[in-house]
């Protein structure tokens, strides 16, 4: 074989290894389409979650009302009313739980990401800890639908020094 013949064969091998411009364009187009499909599916999932969030936000006041009715019914010993309200409360709470709604924990330190402080009250408890829950908070997945409204412990009030009466 001559040197020209070897060089010609090497050029042919290189041309076969390099994709044609049309093939490269088609590969890029296919990749772009795959990215579009993934993005569209992700956006669709976000729309569904947003719609669920709105529904759940409307259902939460009902759950609050039922909890208040249960508390009032316990004081008046009206067993049938209490049993019926408990059944409705259990059903609604179960429905929300099946759809990914979970109550926000309120034990321990105040967390501004999930708690809303309504009041800071002097207390013997550790400063910055939650001492009372005014309204439960809820999450849908990892997203806060409604923050827990809480009372936070403030440092105890300083004792006033007794002033002598002159």
Tab-separated table of C-alpha atoms in Angstrom, residues 38-131:
chain	number	residue	atom	x	y	z
A	38	UNK	CA	-40.104	16.525	31.603
A	39	UNK	CA	-40.688	20.243	32.212
A	40	UNK	CA	-44.352	19.991	31.141
A	41	UNK	CA	-44.921	17.006	33.464
A	42	UNK	CA	-43.296	18.890	36.373
A	43	UNK	CA	-45.468	21.980	35.718
A	44	UNK	CA	-48.591	19.822	35.520
A	45	UNK	CA	-47.759	18.299	38.913
A	46	UNK	CA	-47.267	21.791	40.392
A	47	UNK	CA	-50.698	22.893	39.066
A	48	UNK	CA	-52.368	19.868	40.653
A	49	UNK	CA	-50.644	20.557	43.975
A	50	UNK	CA	-51.668	24.228	43.838
A	51	UNK	CA	-55.299	23.251	43.206
A	52	UNK	CA	-55.180	20.817	46.139
A	53	UNK	CA	-53.639	23.499	48.332
A	54	UNK	CA	-56.550	25.877	47.647
A	55	UNK	CA	-59.111	23.187	48.467
A	56	UNK	CA	-57.329	22.221	51.648
A	57	UNK	CA	-57.052	25.854	52.745
A	58	UNK	CA	-60.850	26.084	52.449
A	59	UNK	CA	-61.405	22.845	54.381
A	60	UNK	CA	-59.203	23.780	57.357
A	61	UNK	CA	-61.677	26.247	58.942
A	62	UNK	CA	-64.260	23.429	58.955
A	63	UNK	CA	-61.849	21.236	60.859
A	64	UNK	CA	-61.243	24.092	63.328
A	65	UNK	CA	-65.003	24.548	63.869
A	66	UNK	CA	-65.451	20.855	64.552
A	67	UNK	CA	-62.620	20.902	67.098
A	68	UNK	CA	-64.263	23.827	68.909
A	69	UNK	CA	-67.654	22.052	68.856
A	70	UNK	CA	-66.045	18.942	70.348
A	71	UNK	CA	-64.524	20.996	73.142
A	72	UNK	CA	-67.907	22.627	73.905
A	73	UNK	CA	-69.775	19.303	73.744
A	74	UNK	CA	-67.412	17.736	76.314
A	75	UNK	CA	-68.346	20.433	78.821
A	76	UNK	CA	-72.098	19.827	78.430
A	77	UNK	CA	-71.962	15.995	78.485
A	78	UNK	CA	-74.119	15.631	75.389
A	79	UNK	CA	-72.774	12.260	74.311
A	80	UNK	CA	-74.712	11.885	71.063
A	81	UNK	CA	-73.719	15.299	69.735
A	82	UNK	CA	-70.156	14.684	70.773
A	83	UNK	CA	-70.074	11.272	69.076
A	84	UNK	CA	-71.486	12.675	65.823
A	85	UNK	CA	-69.089	15.583	65.754
A	86	UNK	CA	-66.176	13.243	66.527
A	87	UNK	CA	-67.166	11.067	63.583
A	88	UNK	CA	-67.232	14.066	61.216
A	89	UNK	CA	-63.943	15.333	62.632
A	90	UNK	CA	-62.272	11.923	62.209
A	91	UNK	CA	-63.566	11.639	58.639
A	92	UNK	CA	-62.401	15.093	57.616
A	93	UNK	CA	-59.017	14.704	59.330
A	94	UNK	CA	-58.579	11.329	57.604
A	95	UNK	CA	-59.471	12.829	54.224
A	96	UNK	CA	-56.919	15.589	54.642
A	97	UNK	CA	-54.266	13.114	55.795
A	98	UNK	CA	-54.857	10.872	52.769
A	99	UNK	CA	-54.241	13.898	50.552
A	100	UNK	CA	-50.890	14.614	52.190
A	101	UNK	CA	-51.940	17.195	54.788
A	102	UNK	CA	-50.105	16.916	58.084
A	103	UNK	CA	-50.358	19.076	61.222
A	104	UNK	CA	-47.314	21.198	62.052
A	105	UNK	CA	-45.502	20.175	65.225
A	106	UNK	CA	-45.617	22.841	67.922
A	107	UNK	CA	-43.530	21.166	70.610
A	108	UNK	CA	-40.231	22.842	71.368
A	109	UNK	CA	-38.648	25.971	69.906
A	110	UNK	CA	-40.437	28.580	67.815
A	111	UNK	CA	-39.691	28.107	64.091
A	112	UNK	CA	-40.551	31.176	61.971
A	113	UNK	CA	-40.831	28.969	58.859
A	114	UNK	CA	-43.850	27.084	60.218
A	115	UNK	CA	-45.073	29.120	63.223
A	116	UNK	CA	-46.677	32.550	63.484
A	117	UNK	CA	-46.068	34.198	66.861
A	118	UNK	CA	-49.189	36.003	68.057
A	119	UNK	CA	-47.860	36.901	71.488
A	120	UNK	CA	-44.699	36.696	73.571
A	121	UNK	CA	-45.680	35.922	77.152
A	122	UNK	CA	-43.391	35.952	80.216
A	123	UNK	CA	-42.965	32.360	81.297
A	124	UNK	CA	-40.773	30.011	83.285
A	125	UNK	CA	-40.361	27.932	80.098
A	126	UNK	CA	-37.248	28.303	77.966
A	127	UNK	CA	-37.196	31.613	76.106
A	128	UNK	CA	-38.343	31.205	72.504
A	129	UNK	CA	-40.236	27.977	73.102
A	130	UNK	CA	-43.877	27.495	72.126
A	131	UNK	CA	-46.057	27.542	75.270
